[in-house]
Short mmCIF file of C-alpha atoms in Angstrom, two decimals:
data_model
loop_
_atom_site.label_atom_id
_atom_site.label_comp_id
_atom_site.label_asym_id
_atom_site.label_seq_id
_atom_site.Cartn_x
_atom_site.Cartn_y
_atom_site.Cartn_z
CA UNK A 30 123.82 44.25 54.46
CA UNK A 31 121.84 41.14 53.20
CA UNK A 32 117.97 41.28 53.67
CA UNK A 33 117.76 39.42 56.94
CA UNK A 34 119.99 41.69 58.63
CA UNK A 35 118.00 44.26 57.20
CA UNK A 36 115.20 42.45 58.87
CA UNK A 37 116.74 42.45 62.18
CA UNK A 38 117.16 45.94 62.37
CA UNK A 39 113.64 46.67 61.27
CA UNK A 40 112.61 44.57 64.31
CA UNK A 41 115.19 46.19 66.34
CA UNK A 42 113.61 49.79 65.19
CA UNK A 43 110.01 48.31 66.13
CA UNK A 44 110.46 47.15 69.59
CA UNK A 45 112.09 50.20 70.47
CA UNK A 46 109.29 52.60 68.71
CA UNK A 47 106.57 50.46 70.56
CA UNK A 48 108.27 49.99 73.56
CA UNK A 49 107.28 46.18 73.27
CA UNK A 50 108.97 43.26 71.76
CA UNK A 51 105.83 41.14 72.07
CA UNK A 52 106.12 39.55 68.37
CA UNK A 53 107.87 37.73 66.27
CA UNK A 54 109.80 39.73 63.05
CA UNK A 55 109.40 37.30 60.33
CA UNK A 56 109.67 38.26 56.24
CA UNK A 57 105.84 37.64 56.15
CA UNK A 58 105.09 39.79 58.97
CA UNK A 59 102.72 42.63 58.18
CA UNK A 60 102.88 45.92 60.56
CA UNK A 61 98.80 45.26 61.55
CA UNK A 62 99.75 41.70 63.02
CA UNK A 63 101.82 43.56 65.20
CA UNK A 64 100.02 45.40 68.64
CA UNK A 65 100.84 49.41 68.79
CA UNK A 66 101.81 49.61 65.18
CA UNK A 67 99.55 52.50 64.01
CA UNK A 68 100.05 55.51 61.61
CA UNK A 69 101.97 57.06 64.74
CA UNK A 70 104.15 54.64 65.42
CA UNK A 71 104.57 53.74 61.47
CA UNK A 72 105.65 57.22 60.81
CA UNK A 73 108.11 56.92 63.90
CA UNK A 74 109.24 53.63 62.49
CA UNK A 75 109.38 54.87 58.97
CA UNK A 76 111.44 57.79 60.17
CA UNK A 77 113.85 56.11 62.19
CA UNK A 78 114.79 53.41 59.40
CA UNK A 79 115.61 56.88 57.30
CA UNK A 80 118.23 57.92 60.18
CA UNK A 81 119.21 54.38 60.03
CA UNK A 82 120.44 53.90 56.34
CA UNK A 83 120.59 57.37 54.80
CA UNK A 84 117.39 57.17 52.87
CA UNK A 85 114.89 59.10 52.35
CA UNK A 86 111.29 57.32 51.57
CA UNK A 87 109.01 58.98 48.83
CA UNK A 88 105.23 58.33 49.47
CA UNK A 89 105.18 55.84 46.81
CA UNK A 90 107.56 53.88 48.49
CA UNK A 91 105.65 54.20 51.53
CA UNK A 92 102.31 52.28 50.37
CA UNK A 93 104.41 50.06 48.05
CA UNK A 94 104.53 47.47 51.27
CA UNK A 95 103.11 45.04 52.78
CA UNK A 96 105.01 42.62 54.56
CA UNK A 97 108.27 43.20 56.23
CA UNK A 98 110.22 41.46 53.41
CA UNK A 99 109.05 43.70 50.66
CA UNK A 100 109.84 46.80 52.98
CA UNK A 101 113.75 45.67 53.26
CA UNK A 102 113.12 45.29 49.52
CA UNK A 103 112.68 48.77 49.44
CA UNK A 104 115.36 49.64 51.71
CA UNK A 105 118.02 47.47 49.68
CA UNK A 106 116.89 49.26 46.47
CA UNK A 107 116.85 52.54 48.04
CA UNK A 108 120.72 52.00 48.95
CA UNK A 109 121.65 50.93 45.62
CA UNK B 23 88.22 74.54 39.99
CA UNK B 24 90.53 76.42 38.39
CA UNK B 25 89.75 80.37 38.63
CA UNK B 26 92.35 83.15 37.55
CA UNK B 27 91.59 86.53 39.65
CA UNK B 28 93.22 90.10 38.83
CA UNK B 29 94.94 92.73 41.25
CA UNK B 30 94.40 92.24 44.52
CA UNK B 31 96.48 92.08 47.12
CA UNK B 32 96.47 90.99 51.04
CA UNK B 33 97.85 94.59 52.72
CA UNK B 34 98.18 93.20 56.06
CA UNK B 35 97.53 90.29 58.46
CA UNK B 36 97.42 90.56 62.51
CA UNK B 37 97.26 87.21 64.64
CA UNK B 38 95.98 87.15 67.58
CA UNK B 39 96.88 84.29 70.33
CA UNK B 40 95.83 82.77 73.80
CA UNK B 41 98.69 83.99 75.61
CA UNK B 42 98.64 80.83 77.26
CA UNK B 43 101.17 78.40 76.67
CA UNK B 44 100.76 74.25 76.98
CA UNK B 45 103.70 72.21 76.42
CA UNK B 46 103.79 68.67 75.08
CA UNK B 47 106.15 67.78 77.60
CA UNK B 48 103.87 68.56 80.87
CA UNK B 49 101.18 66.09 79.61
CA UNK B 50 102.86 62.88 78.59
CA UNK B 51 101.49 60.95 81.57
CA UNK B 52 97.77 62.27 80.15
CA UNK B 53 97.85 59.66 77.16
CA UNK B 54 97.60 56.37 77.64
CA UNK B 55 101.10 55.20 76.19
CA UNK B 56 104.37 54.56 77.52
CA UNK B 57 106.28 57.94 78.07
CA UNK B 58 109.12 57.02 76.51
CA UNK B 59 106.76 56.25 73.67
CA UNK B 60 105.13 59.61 73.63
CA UNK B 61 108.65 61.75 74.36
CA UNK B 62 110.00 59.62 70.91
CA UNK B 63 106.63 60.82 68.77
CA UNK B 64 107.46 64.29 70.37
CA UNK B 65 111.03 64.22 69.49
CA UNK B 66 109.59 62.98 65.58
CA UNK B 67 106.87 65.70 65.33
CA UNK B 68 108.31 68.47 66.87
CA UNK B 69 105.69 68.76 69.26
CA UNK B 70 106.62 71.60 71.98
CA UNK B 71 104.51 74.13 73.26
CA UNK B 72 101.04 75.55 71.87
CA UNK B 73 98.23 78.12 72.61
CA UNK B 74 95.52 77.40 74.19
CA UNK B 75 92.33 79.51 74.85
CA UNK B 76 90.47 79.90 78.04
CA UNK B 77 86.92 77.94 77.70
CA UNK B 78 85.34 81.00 77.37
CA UNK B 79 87.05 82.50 74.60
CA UNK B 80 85.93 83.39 71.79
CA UNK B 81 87.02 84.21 67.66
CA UNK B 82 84.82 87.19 67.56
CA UNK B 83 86.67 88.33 70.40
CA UNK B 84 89.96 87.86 69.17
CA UNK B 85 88.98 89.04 65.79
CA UNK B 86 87.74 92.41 67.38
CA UNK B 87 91.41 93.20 68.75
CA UNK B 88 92.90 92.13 65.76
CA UNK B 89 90.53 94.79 63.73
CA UNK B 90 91.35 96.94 66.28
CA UNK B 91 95.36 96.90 66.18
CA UNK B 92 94.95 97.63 61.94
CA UNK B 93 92.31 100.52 63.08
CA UNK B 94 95.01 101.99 65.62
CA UNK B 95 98.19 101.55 62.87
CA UNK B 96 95.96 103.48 60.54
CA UNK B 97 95.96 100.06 58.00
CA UNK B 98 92.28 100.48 57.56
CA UNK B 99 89.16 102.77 58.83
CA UNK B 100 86.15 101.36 59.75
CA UNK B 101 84.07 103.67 57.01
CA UNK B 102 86.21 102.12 54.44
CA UNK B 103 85.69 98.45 55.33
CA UNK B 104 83.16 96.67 52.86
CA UNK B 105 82.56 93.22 53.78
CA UNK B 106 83.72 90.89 56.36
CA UNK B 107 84.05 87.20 55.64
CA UNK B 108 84.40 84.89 58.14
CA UNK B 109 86.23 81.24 57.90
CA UNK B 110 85.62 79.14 61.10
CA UNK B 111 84.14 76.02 62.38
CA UNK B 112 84.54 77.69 66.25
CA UNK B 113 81.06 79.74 65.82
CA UNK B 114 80.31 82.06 69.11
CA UNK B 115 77.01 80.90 68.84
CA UNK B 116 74.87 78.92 66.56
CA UNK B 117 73.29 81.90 65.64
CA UNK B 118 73.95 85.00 64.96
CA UNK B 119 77.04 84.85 62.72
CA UNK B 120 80.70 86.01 63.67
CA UNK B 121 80.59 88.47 61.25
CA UNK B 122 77.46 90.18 62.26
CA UNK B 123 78.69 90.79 65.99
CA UNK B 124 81.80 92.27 64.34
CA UNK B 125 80.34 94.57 61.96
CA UNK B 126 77.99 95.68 65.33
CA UNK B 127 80.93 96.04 67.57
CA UNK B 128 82.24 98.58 65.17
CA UNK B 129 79.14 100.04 64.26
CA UNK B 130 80.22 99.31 60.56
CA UNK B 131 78.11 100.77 57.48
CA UNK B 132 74.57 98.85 57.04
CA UNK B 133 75.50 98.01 53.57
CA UNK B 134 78.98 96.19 54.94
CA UNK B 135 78.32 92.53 53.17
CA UNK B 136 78.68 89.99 56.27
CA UNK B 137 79.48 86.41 55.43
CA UNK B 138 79.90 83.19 57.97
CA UNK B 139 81.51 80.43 55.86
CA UNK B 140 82.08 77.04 57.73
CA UNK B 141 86.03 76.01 57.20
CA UNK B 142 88.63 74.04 58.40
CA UNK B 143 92.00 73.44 57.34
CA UNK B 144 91.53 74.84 53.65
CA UNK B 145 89.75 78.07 54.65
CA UNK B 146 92.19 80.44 54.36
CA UNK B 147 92.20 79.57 50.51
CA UNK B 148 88.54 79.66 50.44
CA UNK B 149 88.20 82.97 52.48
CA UNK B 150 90.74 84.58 50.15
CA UNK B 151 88.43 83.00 46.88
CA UNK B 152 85.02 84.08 48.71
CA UNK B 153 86.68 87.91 49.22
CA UNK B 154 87.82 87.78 45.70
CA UNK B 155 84.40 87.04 43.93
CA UNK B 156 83.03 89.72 46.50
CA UNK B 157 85.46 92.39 45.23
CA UNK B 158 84.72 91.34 41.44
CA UNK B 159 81.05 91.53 41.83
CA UNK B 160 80.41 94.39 44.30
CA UNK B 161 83.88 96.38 43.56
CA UNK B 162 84.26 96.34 47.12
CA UNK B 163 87.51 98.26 47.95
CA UNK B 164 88.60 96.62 51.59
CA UNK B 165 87.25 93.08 52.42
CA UNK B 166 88.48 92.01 56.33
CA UNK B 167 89.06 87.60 56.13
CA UNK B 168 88.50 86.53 59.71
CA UNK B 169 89.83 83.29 59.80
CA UNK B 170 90.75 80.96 63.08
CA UNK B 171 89.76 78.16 65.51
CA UNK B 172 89.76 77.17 69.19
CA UNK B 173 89.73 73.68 68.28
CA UNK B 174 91.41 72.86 71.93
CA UNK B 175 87.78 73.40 73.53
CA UNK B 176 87.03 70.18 71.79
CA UNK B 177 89.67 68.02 72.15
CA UNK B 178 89.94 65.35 74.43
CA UNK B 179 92.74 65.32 76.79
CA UNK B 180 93.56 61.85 76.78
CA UNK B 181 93.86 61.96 73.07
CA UNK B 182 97.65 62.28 71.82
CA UNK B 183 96.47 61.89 68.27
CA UNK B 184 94.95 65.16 68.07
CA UNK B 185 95.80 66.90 71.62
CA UNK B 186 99.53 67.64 71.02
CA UNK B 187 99.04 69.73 67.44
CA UNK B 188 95.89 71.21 68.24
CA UNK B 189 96.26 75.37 68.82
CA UNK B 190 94.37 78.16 69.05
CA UNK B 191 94.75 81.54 67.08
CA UNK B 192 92.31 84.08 65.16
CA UNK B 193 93.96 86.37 62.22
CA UNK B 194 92.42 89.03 60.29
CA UNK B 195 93.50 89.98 56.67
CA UNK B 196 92.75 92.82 54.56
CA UNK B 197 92.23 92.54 50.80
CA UNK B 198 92.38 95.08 48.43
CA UNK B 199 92.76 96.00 45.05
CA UNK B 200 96.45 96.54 43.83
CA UNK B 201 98.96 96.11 40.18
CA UNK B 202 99.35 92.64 40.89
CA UNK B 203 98.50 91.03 37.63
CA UNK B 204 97.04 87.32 37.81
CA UNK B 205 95.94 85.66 40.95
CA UNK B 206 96.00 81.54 39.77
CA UNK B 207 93.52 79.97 42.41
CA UNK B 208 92.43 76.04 42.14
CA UNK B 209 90.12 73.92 44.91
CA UNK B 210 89.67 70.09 44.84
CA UNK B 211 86.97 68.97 47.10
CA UNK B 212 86.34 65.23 48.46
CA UNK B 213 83.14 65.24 50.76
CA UNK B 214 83.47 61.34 50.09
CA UNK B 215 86.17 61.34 53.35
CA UNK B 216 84.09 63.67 54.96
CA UNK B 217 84.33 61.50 58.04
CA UNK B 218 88.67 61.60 58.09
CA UNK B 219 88.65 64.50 60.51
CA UNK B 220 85.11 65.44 61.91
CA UNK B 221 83.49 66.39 65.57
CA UNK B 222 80.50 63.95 65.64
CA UNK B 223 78.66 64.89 68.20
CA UNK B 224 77.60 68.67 69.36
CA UNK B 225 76.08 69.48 65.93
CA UNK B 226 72.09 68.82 65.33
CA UNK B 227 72.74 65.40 63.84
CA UNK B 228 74.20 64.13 67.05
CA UNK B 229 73.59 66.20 70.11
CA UNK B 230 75.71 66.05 72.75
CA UNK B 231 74.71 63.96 75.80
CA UNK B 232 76.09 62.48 78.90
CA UNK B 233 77.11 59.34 76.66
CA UNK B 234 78.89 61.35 73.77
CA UNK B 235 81.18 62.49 76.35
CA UNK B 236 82.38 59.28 77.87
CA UNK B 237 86.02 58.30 75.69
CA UNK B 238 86.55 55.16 74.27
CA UNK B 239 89.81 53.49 73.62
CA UNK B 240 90.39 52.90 69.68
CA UNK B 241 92.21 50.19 68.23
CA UNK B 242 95.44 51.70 69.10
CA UNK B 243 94.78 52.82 72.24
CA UNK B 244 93.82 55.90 72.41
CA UNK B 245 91.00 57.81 74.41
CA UNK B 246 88.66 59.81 72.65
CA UNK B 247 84.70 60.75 73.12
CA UNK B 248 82.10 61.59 70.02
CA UNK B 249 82.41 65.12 71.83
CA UNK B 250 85.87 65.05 70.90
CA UNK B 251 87.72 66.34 67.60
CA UNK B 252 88.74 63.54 65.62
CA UNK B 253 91.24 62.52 62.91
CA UNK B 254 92.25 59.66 61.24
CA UNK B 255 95.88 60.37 60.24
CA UNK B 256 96.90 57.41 58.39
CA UNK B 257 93.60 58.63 55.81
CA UNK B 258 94.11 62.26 55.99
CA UNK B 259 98.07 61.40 55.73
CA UNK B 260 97.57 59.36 52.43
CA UNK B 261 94.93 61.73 51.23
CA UNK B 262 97.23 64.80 51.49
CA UNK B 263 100.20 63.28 49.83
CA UNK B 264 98.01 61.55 46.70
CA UNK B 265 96.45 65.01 45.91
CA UNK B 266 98.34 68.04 47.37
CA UNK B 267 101.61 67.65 45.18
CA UNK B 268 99.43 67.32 41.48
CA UNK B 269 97.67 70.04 43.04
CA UNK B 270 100.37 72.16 43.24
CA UNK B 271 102.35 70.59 40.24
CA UNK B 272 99.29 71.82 37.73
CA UNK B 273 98.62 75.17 39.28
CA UNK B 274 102.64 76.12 38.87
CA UNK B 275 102.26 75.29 35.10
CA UNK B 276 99.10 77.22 34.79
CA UNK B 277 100.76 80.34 36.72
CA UNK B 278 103.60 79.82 34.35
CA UNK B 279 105.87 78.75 37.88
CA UNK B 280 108.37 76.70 38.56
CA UNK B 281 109.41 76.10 42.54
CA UNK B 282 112.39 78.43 42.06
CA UNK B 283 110.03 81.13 40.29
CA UNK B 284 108.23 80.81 44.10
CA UNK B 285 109.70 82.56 46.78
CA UNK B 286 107.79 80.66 49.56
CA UNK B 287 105.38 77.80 50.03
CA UNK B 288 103.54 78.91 52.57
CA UNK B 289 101.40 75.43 53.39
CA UNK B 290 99.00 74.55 56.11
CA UNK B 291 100.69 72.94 58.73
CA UNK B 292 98.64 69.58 60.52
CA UNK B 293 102.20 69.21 61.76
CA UNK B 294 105.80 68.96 61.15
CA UNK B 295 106.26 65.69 59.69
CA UNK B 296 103.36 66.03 56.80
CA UNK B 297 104.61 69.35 55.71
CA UNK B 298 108.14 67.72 55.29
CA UNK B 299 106.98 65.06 53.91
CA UNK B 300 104.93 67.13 50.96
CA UNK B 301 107.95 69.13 50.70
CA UNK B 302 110.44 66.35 50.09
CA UNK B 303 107.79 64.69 46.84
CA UNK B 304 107.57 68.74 45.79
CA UNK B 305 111.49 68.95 46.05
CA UNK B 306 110.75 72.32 48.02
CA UNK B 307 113.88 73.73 49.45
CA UNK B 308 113.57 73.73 53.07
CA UNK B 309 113.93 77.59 53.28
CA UNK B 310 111.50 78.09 50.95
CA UNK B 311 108.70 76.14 52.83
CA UNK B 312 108.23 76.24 56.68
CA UNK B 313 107.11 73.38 59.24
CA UNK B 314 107.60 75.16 62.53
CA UNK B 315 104.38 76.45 63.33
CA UNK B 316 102.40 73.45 65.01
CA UNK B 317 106.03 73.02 67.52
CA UNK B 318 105.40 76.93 68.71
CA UNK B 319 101.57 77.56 68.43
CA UNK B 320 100.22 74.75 67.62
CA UNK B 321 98.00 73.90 64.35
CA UNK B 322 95.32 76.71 64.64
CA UNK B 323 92.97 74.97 61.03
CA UNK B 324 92.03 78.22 59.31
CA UNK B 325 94.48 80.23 60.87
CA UNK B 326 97.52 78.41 60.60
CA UNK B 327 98.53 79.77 57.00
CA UNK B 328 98.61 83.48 58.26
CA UNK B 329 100.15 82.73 61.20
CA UNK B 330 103.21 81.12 58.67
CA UNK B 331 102.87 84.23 56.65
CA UNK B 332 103.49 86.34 60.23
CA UNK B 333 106.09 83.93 62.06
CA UNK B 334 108.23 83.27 58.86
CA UNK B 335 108.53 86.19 56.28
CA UNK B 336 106.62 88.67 57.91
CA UNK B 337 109.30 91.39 58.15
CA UNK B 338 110.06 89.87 54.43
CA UNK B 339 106.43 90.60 52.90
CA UNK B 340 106.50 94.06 54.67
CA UNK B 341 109.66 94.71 52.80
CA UNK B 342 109.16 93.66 49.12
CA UNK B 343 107.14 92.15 46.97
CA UNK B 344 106.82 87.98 47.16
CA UNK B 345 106.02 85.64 44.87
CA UNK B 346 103.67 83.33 46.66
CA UNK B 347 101.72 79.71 47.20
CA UNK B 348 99.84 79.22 49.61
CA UNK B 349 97.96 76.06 50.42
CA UNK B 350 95.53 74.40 52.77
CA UNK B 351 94.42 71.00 52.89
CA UNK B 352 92.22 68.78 55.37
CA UNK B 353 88.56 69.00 56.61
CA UNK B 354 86.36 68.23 54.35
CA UNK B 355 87.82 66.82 52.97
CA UNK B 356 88.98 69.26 50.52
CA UNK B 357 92.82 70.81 49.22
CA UNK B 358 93.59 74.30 47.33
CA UNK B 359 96.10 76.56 46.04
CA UNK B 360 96.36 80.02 45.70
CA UNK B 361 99.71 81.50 43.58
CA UNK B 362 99.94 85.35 42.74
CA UNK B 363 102.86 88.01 43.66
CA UNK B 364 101.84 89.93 46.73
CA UNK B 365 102.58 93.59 47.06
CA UNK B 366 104.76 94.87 49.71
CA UNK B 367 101.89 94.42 52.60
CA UNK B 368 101.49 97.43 55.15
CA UNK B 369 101.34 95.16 58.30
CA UNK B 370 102.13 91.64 59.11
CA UNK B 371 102.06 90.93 63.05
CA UNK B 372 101.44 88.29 65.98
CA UNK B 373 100.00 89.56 68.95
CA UNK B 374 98.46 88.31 72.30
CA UNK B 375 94.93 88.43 73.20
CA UNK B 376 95.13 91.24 75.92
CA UNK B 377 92.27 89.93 78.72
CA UNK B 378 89.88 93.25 79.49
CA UNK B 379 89.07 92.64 83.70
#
C-alpha cells in the first residue's frame, strides 16, 4: 500500500469516527484543522488504524506526528 | 521519593458499592454527540455499567459497613485497631474529618491516631505510605486505610468525557506487621498540572453559585459546569504514559524485579484504554495486569486499586502469597509505586452498601 492509499484510509477511518466528512484529507492536514477531532476521537482513530493494519502504536509513535503524511509515515514503517 | 519499608502486610480489604447500577448504554442521547459516535467510544473504552451512589451517600457510611463486615469475620477487633487513615477528596463534611466520625461510631480507643489525607487517583499508594510511617513511628499493630470517592455527585451529566468512567466505591484495608521482608515504595509529584483533572468550583477559592453551575460547551463539544469534575485527557493521557512506565521501570530494578518476578500489576484504572496502553510500553502480559474495572464499576479514584485487588485475584491473595505492584496515577498531579510480596491476606471481598430504612 503506497502512502496515498494509506491516506485514504486514514480519511476513511476519520469520517467514520466523527461521523462527519466535512474536510478535506490532504498530506498537510493536521488532526486540529479538522472539527470533532479531540483526544476521544484521536484515541478512537488511533485505535481503529491498529485493527486496520496489524499494528500496534507505542506512545512515542503517538506524539511523533503532526500532519497526516508523517502519520502514514509511521504506519508504512510500522509494517515494514 | 524513594522509601524502602519492612514487614508489613495488607491482611484484608472489603469494598463496599452503591448497589445501583448505570449503564453507558441508557445515556447516549445525554451527551451532546452523535450516538453512533458515543456507542463507537463505548465499544473502544469498554464503557458498560457503573455504580453510582444516591446524593446522599456518604464514604463514612460505607466505610462503617465495611469495618463492620472485618469486625463480624473476626479480621480485626475494634480494641486492637490503632489508627485510621483516611484517603478521599469526597469529605462528609468540611469539617469534622472522616476518620473522626469513624473512630466515634465505634467508640474506638482515645489514643486511636485519626488522619484525613486529601487524595485522588494515587491515594491508595499514599494511604498505604502514610500507614507505613505510622506503624514505624508509633509501632502501631493494626492501621484501617479508608480509601474511596463518590465522584458521580459531581459530575455533570452532559459530560461524556468524565460521566461514563466515573464510579463510586469505598474500601477499607488493614495493615499489619508480618515476615514480608522489603516493601520498595517511590512517589513522583507534579503540582505544576495541578489543573489536568480538578473540581473548580465548590472549594473556598471558588464557591459555588448559581453561575458555576450553568455548563458550557468546550472546544469539542462537550457540556460541563465549574461545579463539575473535570479532566483533560489528552494532558493526563500524555502525562501518564511519559512518567508511569520509568516509574515503574526504576522501582523493579531497585526491588531487584523483573515483570516476570511480578505476579500482578495491579494499576489504577482511569479506564480501559490507558491501562492497555501502559501495559503494552511495560510489555505486561495481559493476565498479569487487569483493565476491567472502570467497564463493571466504574473508576472509583482512591478506591479503584482495591477494588482490582478484590475483582481480580482476590480468591488468589487469600490463597498464597503474591508478589505485587501496585500503582496509582492522576490528580495532582502526582504517580507512585508500591512493590513488596504480600502475605496470604485473611479477607479480600466486594460487597453492597446494605440501605438501613
Amino acid at each position: 500500500m503506497n502512502k496515498q492509499e494509506i491516506i485514504q484510509t486514514i480519511e476513511s477511518i476519520v469520517a467514520s469516527s466523527l461521523n462527519h466528512h466535512d474536510f478535506v484529507m490532504k498530506e498537510e492536514s493536521k488532526p486540529e484543522e479538522i472539527t470533532g477531532w479531540d483526544s476521544m476521537a484521536n484515541a478512537m482513530i488511533l485505535t481503529s488504524i491498529e485493527q486496520e493494519y496489524g499494528i500496534k502504536f507505542k506512545f512515542s509513535d503517538m506524539i511523533a506526528w503532526h500532519t497526516i503524511g508523517e502519520l502514514a509515515d509511521i504506519i508504512i514503517k510500522k509494517q515494514g | 521519593m524513594k522509601s524502602i519499608f519492612q514487614n508489613k502486610r495488607i491482611s484484608a480489604i472489603v469494598c463496599v458499592l452503591p448497589e445501583k447500577v448505570v449503564r453507558y448504554a441508557d445515556e447516549l442521547q445525554d451527551y451532546n454527540f452523535p450516538v453512533r459516535q458515543s456507542e463507537m467510544l463505548g465499544k473502544m473504552m469498554d464503557y458498560n455499567t457503573r455504580r453510582q451512589c444516591e446524593p446522599t451517600d456518604s464514604v463514612s457510611e460505607y466505610a462503617t459497613q465495611g469495618i463492620q463486615r472485618l469486625i463480624d469475620q473476626s479480621v480485626i477487633r475494634p480494641e486492637e485497631i490503632d489508627a485510621i487513615v483516611v484517603a478521599s477528596s469526597s469529605q462528609d463534611y468540611i469539617m469534622p474529618s472522616v476518620s473522626y466520625l469513624l473512630q466515634g461510631h465505634f467508640n474506638l480507643r482515645e489514643d486511636v491516631y485519626c488522619c484525613d489525607i486529601v487524595q485522588q487517583c494515587g491515594g491508595y499508594q499514599f494511604g498505604l505510605i502514610q500507614s507505613f510511617m505510622l506503624m514505624d513511628t508509633f509501632g502501631f499493630r493494626k492501621v484501617l486505610l479508608v480509601t474511596g470517592e463518590m465522584t458521580s455527585k459531581k459530575v455533570g451529566m452532559h459530560d461524556r468525557n468524565a460521566r461514563p468512567i466515573i464510579g463510586d466505591a469505598v474500601s477499607v484495608t488493614v495493615i499489619e506487621p508480618a515476615d514480608n521482608g522489603a516493601i520498595y515504595t517511590d512517589y513522583r509529584n507534579y503540582g505544576q498540572m495541578a489543573d489536568a483533572i480538578m473540581i473548580p468550583a465548590g472549594g473556598l477559592k471558588m464557591p459555588s453559585t448559581p453561575e458555576t453551575a450553568i455548563e458550557t460547551k468546550d472546544a469539542s463539544g462537550n457540556l460541563r459546569a465549574l461545579d463539575h469534575f473535570y479532566m483533560d485527557g489528552e494532558g493526563v493521557f500524555n502525562f501518564v504514559m511519559t512518567h508511569v512506565p520509568p516509574m515503574i521501570t526504576d522501582i523493579l530494578v531497585q526491588s531487584g524485579d523483573s515483570i516476570d518476578s511480578i505476579d500482578y500489576f495491579m494499576f489504577h484504572q482511569p479506564n480501559k484504554y490507558m491501562v492497555d496502553r501502559l501495559a503494552d510500553e511495560l510489555e505486561i502480559p495481559s493476565d498479569k495486569c487487569f483493565g476491567n474495572i472502570v467497564g463493571i464499576y466504574g473508576n472509583a479514584s482512591t478506591a479503584t486499586i482495591p477494588l482490582n485487588i478484590c475483582h481480580n485475584i482476590g480468591s488468589i491473595a487469600i490463597a498464597k502469597p503474591l508478589r505485587l505492584c501496585l500503582s496509582g496515577f492522576g490528580g495532582g498531579l502526582t504517580c507512585n509505586a508500591v512493590v513488596f510480596t504480600n502475605p496470604q491476606m485473611d479477607c479480600c471481598e466486594i460487597i453492597d452498601f446494605k440501605r438501613t430504612l
